[in-house]
Coordinates of C-alpha atoms in Angstrom, one line a residue:
M1 CA -67.5 40.9 -13.1
F2 CA -64.9 38.7 -11.4
T3 CA -65.3 37.9 -7.7
T4 CA -62.0 36.5 -6.5
V5 CA -58.5 38.0 -7.3
L6 CA -55.3 36.1 -7.0
V7 CA -52.3 38.4 -6.6
A8 CA -49.2 36.9 -8.3
N9 CA -46.8 38.7 -6.1
R10 CA -45.7 39.3 -2.5
G11 CA -44.9 41.8 0.2
E12 CA -46.3 45.4 0.2
I13 CA -47.8 45.3 -3.3
A14 CA -49.8 42.2 -2.5
R15 CA -51.1 43.9 0.7
R16 CA -51.8 47.0 -1.3
I17 CA -54.0 45.2 -3.8
F18 CA -55.7 43.1 -1.1
R19 CA -56.7 46.4 0.6
T20 CA -58.5 47.7 -2.4
A21 CA -60.0 44.3 -3.3
R22 CA -61.5 44.0 0.1
S23 CA -63.0 47.5 0.0
L24 CA -64.8 46.4 -3.2
G25 CA -66.1 43.2 -1.7
L26 CA -63.8 40.9 -3.7
S27 CA -62.2 37.8 -2.2
T28 CA -58.4 37.5 -2.3
V29 CA -55.9 34.7 -2.8
A30 CA -52.2 34.9 -2.0
V31 CA -49.4 32.8 -3.4
H32 CA -46.2 32.5 -1.3
S33 CA -42.8 30.8 -1.1
T34 CA -42.0 28.4 1.7
A35 CA -39.8 31.1 3.4
E36 CA -42.7 33.5 3.5
A37 CA -45.5 31.3 4.9
R38 CA -45.9 33.6 7.9
M39 CA -45.5 37.0 6.3
P40 CA -48.3 39.6 6.7
F41 CA -49.5 39.4 3.1
V42 CA -50.3 35.7 3.4
D43 CA -52.2 36.1 6.6
E44 CA -54.3 39.0 5.1
A45 CA -55.6 37.0 2.1
D46 CA -58.8 35.0 2.3
A47 CA -56.9 32.0 0.9
A48 CA -53.3 31.2 0.2
V49 CA -51.4 28.6 -1.9
E50 CA -47.8 27.7 -1.2
L51 CA -45.3 27.7 -4.1
P52 CA -42.7 25.2 -2.8
G53 CA -39.2 26.7 -2.7
N54 CA -37.6 30.0 -1.7
T55 CA -35.9 31.7 -4.6
P56 CA -37.9 33.6 -7.2
G57 CA -37.0 31.1 -9.9
E58 CA -38.6 28.3 -7.8
T59 CA -41.7 30.3 -6.9
Y60 CA -42.9 33.7 -8.0
L61 CA -41.4 33.3 -11.5
R62 CA -43.2 29.9 -12.1
A63 CA -46.1 30.9 -14.3
E64 CA -47.6 27.4 -14.5
L65 CA -47.6 27.1 -10.7
I66 CA -49.4 30.4 -10.2
V67 CA -52.1 29.7 -12.8
E68 CA -52.6 26.3 -11.2
A69 CA -52.9 27.9 -7.8
A70 CA -55.5 30.4 -9.1
V71 CA -57.6 27.6 -10.6
R72 CA -57.3 25.5 -7.4
A73 CA -58.3 28.4 -5.1
G74 CA -61.3 29.3 -7.2
A75 CA -59.9 32.7 -8.4
D76 CA -61.4 34.1 -11.5
A77 CA -58.9 37.0 -12.0
V78 CA -55.2 37.5 -11.6
H79 CA -53.4 40.7 -10.7
P80 CA -49.6 40.6 -11.3
G81 CA -48.5 43.5 -9.1
Y82 CA -45.1 44.7 -10.2
G83 CA -41.8 42.9 -10.8
F84 CA -41.7 39.1 -11.3
L85 CA -44.1 38.1 -14.0
S86 CA -46.0 41.4 -14.3
E87 CA -44.5 42.3 -17.7
N88 CA -44.3 38.7 -19.0
A89 CA -46.6 38.3 -22.1
G90 CA -46.4 34.5 -21.8
F91 CA -47.8 34.6 -18.2
A92 CA -50.6 37.0 -19.3
Q93 CA -51.5 34.7 -22.1
A94 CA -51.5 31.6 -19.8
V95 CA -53.9 33.4 -17.4
I96 CA -56.2 34.2 -20.3
D97 CA -56.0 30.7 -21.7
A98 CA -57.0 29.3 -18.3
G99 CA -60.3 31.3 -18.6
L100 CA -59.3 33.9 -16.0
T101 CA -59.4 37.7 -16.2
W102 CA -56.0 39.3 -16.7
I103 CA -55.8 42.5 -14.7
G104 CA -53.3 44.2 -17.0
P105 CA -52.7 45.4 -20.5
P106 CA -53.3 43.3 -23.7
V107 CA -50.7 40.6 -24.4
D108 CA -49.6 42.3 -27.6
A109 CA -49.0 45.6 -25.7
I110 CA -46.8 43.8 -23.2
S111 CA -44.9 42.0 -26.0
S112 CA -44.3 45.2 -27.9
M113 CA -42.8 46.9 -24.8
G114 CA -41.0 43.8 -23.5
S115 CA -38.0 44.5 -25.7
K116 CA -36.5 47.9 -25.1
I117 CA -34.9 47.7 -28.6
E118 CA -38.2 47.1 -30.4
A119 CA -40.0 49.5 -28.1
K120 CA -37.7 52.4 -29.0
K121 CA -38.4 51.8 -32.7
L122 CA -42.1 51.8 -32.1
M123 CA -42.0 55.0 -30.1
A124 CA -39.8 56.7 -32.7
A125 CA -42.4 55.8 -35.4
A126 CA -45.2 57.2 -33.2
G127 CA -43.4 60.6 -32.9
V128 CA -42.1 60.1 -29.3
P129 CA -38.6 61.5 -28.8
V130 CA -36.0 58.8 -28.3
L131 CA -32.2 58.5 -27.7
A132 CA -30.5 56.8 -30.6
E133 CA -29.7 53.1 -30.0
L134 CA -26.1 52.0 -30.5
T135 CA -25.2 48.4 -31.2
P136 CA -22.2 47.4 -29.0
A137 CA -20.1 46.8 -32.1
E138 CA -20.5 50.4 -33.4
V139 CA -19.7 52.2 -30.2
S140 CA -16.7 54.5 -30.6
A141 CA -14.7 56.7 -28.3
D142 CA -16.7 59.7 -29.4
D143 CA -19.9 58.1 -28.2
L144 CA -18.6 57.7 -24.6
P145 CA -20.0 57.6 -22.0
V146 CA -22.6 55.0 -22.9
L147 CA -25.1 53.0 -20.9
V148 CA -25.3 49.2 -21.5
K149 CA -28.9 48.1 -20.9
A150 CA -30.7 44.8 -20.9
S151 CA -33.3 44.7 -23.6
A152 CA -35.7 42.8 -21.3
G153 CA -34.6 44.5 -18.1
G154 CA -35.9 46.6 -15.3
G155 CA -35.0 47.8 -11.8
G156 CA -31.4 48.5 -12.8
R157 CA -30.6 44.8 -13.5
G158 CA -28.3 44.3 -16.5
M159 CA -27.2 47.9 -16.6
R160 CA -23.6 49.3 -16.7
V161 CA -22.1 52.7 -17.3
V162 CA -19.0 52.6 -19.5
T163 CA -16.5 55.5 -19.7
E164 CA -13.5 53.7 -21.3
L165 CA -13.8 51.9 -24.6
A166 CA -11.5 49.1 -23.4
D167 CA -14.0 48.3 -20.6
L168 CA -16.9 47.9 -23.0
P169 CA -16.6 44.1 -23.9
G170 CA -16.3 43.1 -20.2
E171 CA -19.2 45.3 -19.1
I172 CA -21.3 43.9 -22.0
D173 CA -20.6 40.3 -20.9
A174 CA -21.4 41.2 -17.2
A175 CA -24.6 43.0 -18.1
S176 CA -25.7 40.2 -20.4
A177 CA -25.0 37.5 -17.7
E178 CA -26.9 39.5 -15.1
A179 CA -29.8 40.0 -17.5
L180 CA -30.0 36.4 -18.4
S181 CA -30.1 35.4 -14.7
A182 CA -32.8 38.0 -13.9
F183 CA -35.0 37.9 -17.0
G184 CA -34.1 34.8 -19.0
D185 CA -32.9 37.1 -21.8
G186 CA -29.3 38.2 -22.2
T187 CA -29.8 40.6 -25.0
V188 CA -28.2 44.0 -24.3
F189 CA -27.8 47.3 -26.2
C190 CA -26.1 50.7 -25.7
E191 CA -27.3 54.3 -25.8
R192 CA -25.7 57.6 -25.0
Y193 CA -25.5 58.1 -21.2
L194 CA -26.7 61.4 -19.7
A195 CA -24.8 61.4 -16.4
A196 CA -26.9 64.1 -14.8
G197 CA -30.3 63.6 -16.4
R198 CA -33.7 63.9 -14.7
H199 CA -35.9 60.8 -14.6
I200 CA -39.5 61.9 -15.3
E201 CA -42.4 59.5 -15.9
V202 CA -46.1 59.9 -16.8
Q203 CA -48.8 57.7 -15.2
I204 CA -51.3 56.6 -17.9
M205 CA -54.6 54.9 -17.5
A206 CA -56.6 53.6 -20.5
D207 CA -59.9 51.7 -20.8
Q208 CA -61.2 49.3 -23.4
H209 CA -63.2 52.0 -25.2
G210 CA -60.4 54.3 -26.4
T211 CA -60.1 56.7 -23.5
I212 CA -56.4 57.4 -22.5
W213 CA -55.6 59.4 -19.4
A214 CA -52.2 61.1 -18.6
V215 CA -52.6 61.1 -14.8
G216 CA -49.9 63.5 -13.8
E217 CA -46.1 63.1 -13.8
R218 CA -43.6 61.9 -11.2
E219 CA -39.9 62.7 -10.8
C220 CA -37.7 59.8 -9.7
S221 CA -34.2 61.2 -10.3
I222 CA -32.6 60.2 -7.0
Q223 CA -31.4 56.6 -7.6
R224 CA -28.8 54.1 -6.4
R225 CA -27.5 51.5 -8.8
H226 CA -30.1 52.7 -11.3
Q227 CA -32.9 51.9 -8.8
K228 CA -35.2 54.7 -7.5
V229 CA -34.9 55.8 -3.9
V230 CA -37.1 59.0 -3.7
E231 CA -40.1 59.8 -5.9
E232 CA -42.4 62.8 -5.9
A233 CA -45.4 64.2 -7.7
P234 CA -45.5 66.7 -9.4
S235 CA -41.9 67.0 -10.8
P236 CA -40.0 70.1 -9.6
L237 CA -38.5 70.3 -13.1
V238 CA -41.8 70.2 -14.9
E239 CA -43.2 72.8 -12.5
R240 CA -40.4 75.1 -13.4
I241 CA -41.0 74.7 -17.2
P242 CA -44.7 74.9 -17.6
S243 CA -44.8 74.1 -21.4
M244 CA -43.0 70.8 -20.6
R245 CA -46.1 69.1 -19.0
S246 CA -48.3 69.3 -22.0
S247 CA -45.5 67.9 -24.2
L248 CA -44.8 65.0 -21.8
F249 CA -48.5 64.1 -21.6
D250 CA -48.9 64.3 -25.4
A251 CA -45.9 62.0 -25.8
A252 CA -47.2 59.5 -23.2
R253 CA -50.7 59.4 -24.8
K254 CA -49.1 58.8 -28.2
A255 CA -47.0 55.9 -26.7
A256 CA -50.1 54.3 -25.3
A257 CA -52.2 54.7 -28.4
A258 CA -49.4 53.3 -30.6
I259 CA -49.7 49.9 -29.0
G260 CA -53.4 49.8 -28.2
Y261 CA -52.8 50.1 -24.5
V262 CA -55.4 49.2 -21.8
G263 CA -55.0 49.5 -18.0
A264 CA -52.4 51.3 -15.8
G265 CA -48.9 51.9 -17.2
T266 CA -46.0 54.3 -17.0
V267 CA -44.1 56.0 -19.8
E268 CA -40.6 56.9 -18.6
F269 CA -38.4 59.7 -19.9
L270 CA -34.9 61.0 -19.4
A271 CA -34.9 64.8 -19.4
D272 CA -32.3 67.6 -19.2
D273 CA -32.6 70.8 -17.3
A274 CA -33.8 72.7 -20.4
G275 CA -36.9 70.5 -20.6
N276 CA -35.8 68.3 -23.5
F277 CA -36.9 64.7 -22.9
Y278 CA -36.3 61.2 -24.4
F279 CA -38.3 58.0 -24.2
L280 CA -36.6 55.4 -21.9
E281 CA -39.1 52.6 -21.6
M282 CA -42.8 51.9 -20.9
N283 CA -43.7 49.8 -17.8
T284 CA -46.8 47.9 -18.7
R285 CA -47.9 47.5 -15.1
L286 CA -48.5 49.4 -11.8
Q287 CA -45.4 51.3 -10.6
V288 CA -43.8 51.0 -7.2
E289 CA -44.2 54.8 -6.8
H290 CA -47.9 54.9 -7.7
P291 CA -48.9 56.2 -4.2
V292 CA -47.6 59.8 -4.9
T293 CA -50.0 60.0 -7.9
E294 CA -52.8 58.7 -5.7
E295 CA -52.1 61.2 -3.0
T296 CA -52.1 64.2 -5.4
T297 CA -55.2 63.1 -7.5
G298 CA -57.4 61.3 -5.0
L299 CA -57.5 58.3 -7.3
D300 CA -57.2 54.6 -6.3
L301 CA -55.2 53.3 -9.2
V302 CA -55.7 49.7 -8.2
E303 CA -59.4 50.2 -8.1
L304 CA -59.2 51.7 -11.6
Q305 CA -57.2 48.7 -12.8
L306 CA -59.9 46.4 -11.6
A307 CA -62.7 48.5 -13.1
V308 CA -60.9 48.7 -16.5
A309 CA -60.3 44.9 -16.5
A310 CA -64.0 44.4 -15.9
G311 CA -64.8 46.5 -19.0
E312 CA -65.9 49.8 -17.3
R313 CA -65.4 53.1 -18.9
L314 CA -63.2 55.9 -17.6
P315 CA -64.6 59.5 -17.4
A316 CA -63.4 61.7 -20.3
D317 CA -60.7 63.4 -18.3
P318 CA -58.6 62.6 -15.2
P319 CA -58.8 64.7 -12.0
P320 CA -56.3 67.5 -11.6
T321 CA -53.1 67.2 -9.6
I322 CA -53.4 69.1 -6.3
G323 CA -50.6 69.7 -3.8
H324 CA -47.4 67.6 -3.5
A325 CA -46.5 64.1 -2.4
I326 CA -43.1 62.5 -1.7
E327 CA -42.4 58.8 -1.3
V328 CA -39.2 57.2 0.0
R329 CA -38.2 53.6 -0.3
L330 CA -37.1 52.1 3.0
Y331 CA -34.6 49.5 2.1
A332 CA -32.9 46.9 4.4
E333 CA -29.4 47.9 3.3
D334 CA -26.2 49.7 4.4
P335 CA -25.6 52.8 2.1
L336 CA -22.2 53.4 3.6
N337 CA -21.0 49.9 2.8
D338 CA -21.7 49.6 -0.9
W339 CA -25.5 49.3 -0.3
Q340 CA -25.1 45.9 1.2
P341 CA -28.4 44.2 1.9
Q342 CA -29.3 43.4 5.5
T343 CA -31.2 40.4 6.7
G344 CA -32.6 39.1 9.9
T345 CA -35.6 39.5 12.2
L346 CA -37.3 42.9 12.2
H347 CA -38.1 43.1 15.9
R348 CA -40.0 46.3 15.7
F349 CA -41.4 48.4 12.9
E350 CA -43.2 51.6 13.9
V351 CA -43.5 54.8 11.8
P352 CA -45.2 57.9 13.4
L353 CA -48.9 58.6 12.6
G354 CA -49.6 61.0 9.8
M355 CA -47.6 59.1 7.1
R356 CA -49.0 56.7 4.5
V357 CA -47.0 53.5 5.0
D358 CA -47.3 50.8 2.3
S359 CA -45.3 48.0 3.9
G360 CA -44.7 44.3 3.5
V361 CA -43.4 43.8 7.0
E362 CA -44.5 44.2 10.7
D363 CA -43.0 43.5 14.1
G364 CA -41.4 40.0 14.0
S365 CA -41.1 39.7 10.2
E366 CA -38.1 37.9 8.9
V367 CA -36.1 39.7 6.2
T368 CA -34.6 37.0 3.9
P369 CA -32.0 37.2 1.2
Y370 CA -34.2 35.9 -1.5
Y371 CA -36.1 39.0 -2.6
D372 CA -35.9 42.8 -3.0
A373 CA -34.5 44.7 0.0
M374 CA -37.4 47.1 0.2
L375 CA -39.3 46.9 3.5
A376 CA -41.8 49.7 3.0
K377 CA -42.7 52.9 1.2
V378 CA -43.3 55.9 3.4
I379 CA -45.3 58.7 1.8
A380 CA -46.2 62.2 2.9
A381 CA -48.5 64.6 1.2
G382 CA -49.6 68.2 1.6
S383 CA -50.0 71.6 -0.1
D384 CA -46.3 72.7 0.1
R385 CA -43.4 70.6 -1.1
R386 CA -40.9 71.9 1.4
A387 CA -43.2 71.3 4.3
V388 CA -44.0 67.7 3.0
A389 CA -40.2 67.0 2.8
R390 CA -39.7 68.3 6.3
R391 CA -42.5 66.2 7.8
L392 CA -41.4 63.1 6.0
A393 CA -37.8 63.5 7.2
A394 CA -39.0 64.0 10.8
A395 CA -41.1 60.9 10.6
L396 CA -38.2 58.8 9.4
E397 CA -36.0 60.1 12.2
Q398 CA -38.7 59.3 14.8
A399 CA -39.4 55.8 13.5
K400 CA -38.5 52.8 15.5
I401 CA -36.9 50.2 13.3
H402 CA -35.2 47.5 15.3
G403 CA -33.3 44.4 14.2
V404 CA -32.3 45.1 10.6
G405 CA -30.2 48.0 9.3
T406 CA -31.9 50.3 6.9
N407 CA -31.3 53.4 4.8
R408 CA -33.6 55.6 6.8
E409 CA -30.8 58.0 8.0
L410 CA -29.8 58.5 4.3
L411 CA -33.5 59.2 3.3
A412 CA -33.9 61.8 6.0
W413 CA -30.6 63.4 5.0
I414 CA -31.7 63.6 1.4
L415 CA -35.0 65.2 2.3
R416 CA -33.2 67.9 4.3
H417 CA -30.4 68.4 1.8
P418 CA -30.4 72.0 0.3
A419 CA -30.2 70.6 -3.3
F420 CA -33.3 68.5 -2.7
V421 CA -35.2 71.3 -1.0
A422 CA -34.4 73.5 -4.0
G423 CA -35.6 70.8 -6.4
D424 CA -32.1 70.5 -7.9
T425 CA -32.0 66.7 -8.2
D426 CA -30.8 64.4 -11.0
T427 CA -29.6 60.9 -11.5
A428 CA -26.1 61.9 -10.3
F429 CA -27.3 63.1 -6.9
F430 CA -25.1 60.7 -4.9
D431 CA -22.1 61.2 -7.2
K432 CA -22.3 64.9 -6.4
H433 CA -23.3 64.9 -2.8
G434 CA -22.2 61.5 -1.3
V435 CA -24.4 59.3 0.7
G436 CA -25.1 61.2 3.9
V437 CA -23.2 61.3 7.2
R438 CA -22.4 58.7 9.8
T439 CA -23.9 58.9 13.3
D440 CA -21.8 61.3 15.4
D441 CA -19.5 59.5 17.9
A442 CA -20.8 61.6 20.7
V443 CA -24.4 60.4 20.0
V444 CA -23.2 56.8 20.0
R445 CA -21.3 57.3 23.3
V446 CA -24.3 58.7 25.2
S447 CA -26.6 56.2 23.6
A448 CA -24.3 53.4 24.7
L449 CA -24.2 54.8 28.2
A450 CA -28.0 54.8 28.2
A451 CA -28.0 51.2 27.1
A452 CA -25.6 50.2 29.8
L453 CA -27.6 52.0 32.5
A454 CA -30.9 50.3 31.2
D455 CA -29.2 46.9 31.3
A456 CA -28.0 47.5 34.8
A457 CA -31.5 48.6 35.9
G458 CA -32.9 45.4 34.5
R459 CA -30.4 43.2 36.3
E460 CA -30.7 44.9 39.7
A461 CA -34.5 44.6 40.1
P462 CA -35.8 44.0 42.7
V463 CA -32.6 44.9 44.6
R464 CA -32.7 48.5 45.8
V465 CA -28.9 49.1 45.6
P466 CA -27.9 50.1 42.0
S467 CA -25.6 47.8 40.1
G468 CA -22.0 48.9 40.6
W469 CA -22.8 51.2 43.6
R470 CA -19.8 51.7 46.0
N471 CA -19.8 53.5 49.3
L472 CA -16.2 54.6 48.5
P473 CA -14.6 55.3 45.1
S474 CA -13.7 52.1 43.2
Q475 CA -13.4 50.8 39.8
P476 CA -16.0 51.8 37.2
Q477 CA -18.6 49.5 35.7
R478 CA -17.6 48.7 32.1
K479 CA -19.6 47.5 29.1
S480 CA -18.6 47.5 25.5
Y481 CA -20.8 47.8 22.4
R482 CA -19.9 47.4 18.7
V483 CA -21.3 49.7 16.0
G484 CA -20.1 48.5 12.6
E485 CA -16.4 47.7 13.1
V486 CA -15.9 50.2 16.0
V487 CA -16.1 49.1 19.6
H488 CA -17.3 51.7 22.1
E489 CA -16.5 51.1 25.8
V490 CA -18.8 52.6 28.4
A491 CA -17.3 53.3 31.9
Y492 CA -19.3 54.7 34.8
R493 CA -19.6 54.6 38.6
M494 CA -22.7 55.0 40.7
T495 CA -21.8 56.9 43.9
R496 CA -23.7 58.5 46.8
D497 CA -23.6 61.7 44.7
G498 CA -25.0 60.0 41.6
L499 CA -23.6 59.0 38.2
V500 CA -20.0 59.5 37.4
A501 CA -19.1 59.1 33.7
D502 CA -17.1 60.8 31.0
G503 CA -18.5 64.2 30.1
N504 CA -21.0 66.4 31.8
V505 CA -23.7 63.8 32.3
R506 CA -26.3 63.5 35.1
L507 CA -28.6 60.5 35.5
V508 CA -32.2 61.7 36.1
E509 CA -33.9 58.2 36.1
S510 CA -33.3 54.8 34.7
A511 CA -35.4 51.8 33.9
P512 CA -34.9 48.7 31.7
E513 CA -36.6 50.4 28.8
R514 CA -36.1 54.1 29.4
V515 CA -33.2 56.2 30.6
V516 CA -33.3 60.0 31.2
L517 CA -30.0 61.8 31.1
E518 CA -29.0 65.4 31.4
V519 CA -26.2 66.1 29.0
D520 CA -24.4 69.4 29.2
G521 CA -27.5 70.8 31.0
V522 CA -30.0 69.5 28.4
R523 CA -32.4 66.7 29.5
R524 CA -33.0 63.9 27.0
S525 CA -35.0 60.7 27.1
F526 CA -33.6 57.4 25.6
D527 CA -35.9 54.5 24.8
V528 CA -33.9 51.3 25.1
A529 CA -35.0 47.9 23.6
A530 CA -32.8 44.9 24.2
Y531 CA -32.9 41.8 22.0
D532 CA -30.7 38.8 21.7
G533 CA -27.3 40.2 20.6
L534 CA -28.7 43.7 19.9
T535 CA -29.7 46.8 21.8
C536 CA -31.5 49.6 20.1
V537 CA -31.6 53.1 21.5
D538 CA -34.0 55.8 20.2
S539 CA -33.8 59.4 21.2
S540 CA -34.1 62.9 19.7
L541 CA -30.4 62.6 18.8
G542 CA -31.1 59.7 16.5
S543 CA -31.4 55.9 16.6
V544 CA -28.4 53.8 17.3
A545 CA -28.1 50.0 17.0
L546 CA -25.5 48.5 19.4
S547 CA -24.2 45.0 19.5
P548 CA -23.0 44.1 23.1
V549 CA -19.5 42.7 23.0
E550 CA -19.0 39.6 25.0
R551 CA -16.1 39.6 27.5
F552 CA -14.9 36.2 26.2
T553 CA -14.8 35.2 22.5
D554 CA -16.2 31.8 21.5
P555 CA -13.2 30.1 19.8
A556 CA -15.6 28.5 17.3
R557 CA -16.4 32.0 16.0
Q558 CA -12.8 33.0 15.2
V559 CA -11.6 32.8 11.6
A560 CA -8.1 32.7 10.2
A561 CA -6.4 35.9 9.2
G562 CA -7.0 36.8 5.5
S563 CA -10.4 35.0 5.5
L564 CA -13.0 36.4 3.2
V565 CA -16.4 35.9 4.9
A566 CA -19.9 36.3 3.4
P567 CA -21.2 39.8 4.4
M568 CA -24.8 38.5 3.9
P569 CA -26.6 35.3 3.0
G570 CA -26.7 34.8 -0.8
T571 CA -25.8 32.8 -3.8
V572 CA -22.3 32.6 -5.2
I573 CA -22.8 33.4 -8.9
R574 CA -19.2 33.5 -10.0
V575 CA -15.7 32.5 -8.8
G576 CA -12.8 34.4 -10.5
V577 CA -9.8 32.6 -8.9
Q578 CA -8.4 29.2 -8.1
I579 CA -6.3 27.9 -5.2
G580 CA -2.7 29.1 -5.7
D581 CA -3.5 32.2 -7.7
K582 CA -1.6 35.4 -6.8
V583 CA -4.0 38.3 -6.0
T584 CA -3.6 41.9 -5.1
Q585 CA -5.5 43.9 -2.5
G586 CA -8.9 45.0 -3.9
Q587 CA -8.9 42.4 -6.7
P588 CA -12.4 40.9 -7.2
L589 CA -12.4 37.2 -6.3
L590 CA -16.0 36.2 -6.0
W591 CA -19.4 37.5 -6.8
L592 CA -22.5 37.1 -4.6
E593 CA -26.2 37.7 -5.5
A594 CA -28.6 38.7 -2.7
M595 CA -31.8 40.6 -2.7
K596 CA -31.7 41.1 -6.5
M597 CA -28.3 42.8 -6.3
E598 CA -24.8 41.6 -7.2
H599 CA -22.0 42.1 -4.7
T600 CA -18.2 41.8 -5.3
I601 CA -16.0 40.1 -2.7
A602 CA -12.4 41.4 -3.1
A603 CA -9.0 40.3 -1.7
P604 CA -8.3 42.0 1.6
V605 CA -4.5 42.0 1.1
D606 CA -1.9 41.0 -1.5
G607 CA -1.1 37.3 -1.4
V608 CA -2.0 33.9 -2.6
V609 CA -5.4 32.1 -2.5
G610 CA -4.7 29.4 0.0
E611 CA -8.3 28.1 0.4
L612 CA -11.4 28.2 -1.7
T613 CA -14.5 26.8 0.1
V614 CA -17.3 27.6 -2.4
E615 CA -18.3 27.2 -6.0
A616 CA -20.7 28.9 -8.4
G617 CA -24.3 28.2 -7.6
Q618 CA -23.7 27.5 -3.9
Q619 CA -25.9 29.1 -1.2
V620 CA -23.9 30.6 1.7
E621 CA -24.9 32.1 5.1
V622 CA -23.7 35.3 6.6
G623 CA -20.2 34.9 8.1
A624 CA -19.4 31.8 6.1
V625 CA -15.7 31.6 5.1
L626 CA -15.6 31.8 1.3
A627 CA -11.8 31.9 0.7
V628 CA -8.5 32.6 2.5
V629 CA -5.8 34.8 1.1
G630 CA -2.4 34.3 2.8
E631 CA 1.2 35.2 2.3
E632 CA 3.1 33.5 -0.5
A633 CA 4.8 30.4 1.0

């Protein structure tokens, strides 16, 4: 039995594995990039080794550095987590060659599933239903729409939907380039695209003695950019078609047996509403969404991984699935702005009690542009699916998340959406229903008023006379806040009769961190937290992040008209124009990569590229001027 486990990963999955390892009396070792030296997962390990650098290519994707770190720290086992090198057969072999225990499947099993093209051939031979593979050269108009996929891919990288035959060559080139950057392999293939399919997966667990479990199924149909957002167990579709579960489990066990699988893995399928399903891929690792299976079976899947790696036997049958569990992925991103990643200091991170929170962050954590945008997974479980969804939505709405924009409003909106409540979800959910609603202007206005009153209360102490108080009517106090691109101005006066402001608002009490207002006869409390350049207001109406607008603009912060500025820190991966080129509004000019996602920077107006300040491979900070498009001279 091994005694010390190095986790070749970061963030929430590293913390998750450490938690189980500690409960079993095992020592733990973390590896970390330079940028993450003070992250929670590093502090929680018994020992830590720095991998010099910041980007994944410099750190978490360097197999030789991780194996060296394990040997140096005295680890005798390596757990890969998910992502990074978790499905890299070469890394698994390097761990074994170093005399360490690999907590994962056999190297041959990883290799056989590492190529989606070869995996589909193996599965077809094993009797598992598959979608026919199309080589790019043989795709015709009758085959459209098709999905271009990276053979070595995952997480939506190297994936493109093509609806016009003329677009196919360009999309293949783009998908291949992205796959090469992400996985070191630019091989792509095509398959028929089911625009409104259901993404169903089966958790498997197999030991070294021939026992293979199918440990329940999960549904992960709600996705953005082919990446999962909401996951649940069991699947509403499978629940509705009872015969489907046994067929799914049988196919998943066949898939595992065909490659001599050992350990935890997931067999993913694409299904239609009639219950027909087709093999997508097999993830030879622990899945991000494994908590919903744990919450409905009582299993600790990480503990089982460790036991199987140590040679222990599984019981003949897995426990039954009881109740329902839903997991949402809390991302640092802006869904209303093309899912743009958000970076910065997470000043506060607090989710109400009663939820399972698997998180890589805490108060004060720095969210960098180098890694995936997921901050945490929030999971609720119970006996009734609708009640679970309702509780989880309420917890998200009540959470206090300050400093970094997230998708939590979108997640709560999904959980309350009639289609989700009815179990009517598929991979086209956002195409059908949009991406939620913006915060109501009335909520922003009253929250901004609360922020202004809290600010005034903080500045007036210990003076007894309120800020802005006048014995006779005078000019109102004014303060402006920015939400996105919109500026909201607050105007109010404090008189001998109390607060005078727009609307039917009465001030009950105010303090620097809490304001109580009566709005249209309804009393509400507003918790106010002020940080440098940011004020966060939480109430039963929702959470609002406000940026105070300075009265005088620093000239150094002004940029020329027509400037394209970086919306986030990232790396310029491609430049599509040169100085002097004529461009049209909306034309893609540059491409940025940040948080494992590719983002297009387009021309704001028709004109000519007058300045170009960056080149491919260059790192840029948020707000940096990338190019300037001006009128033709």
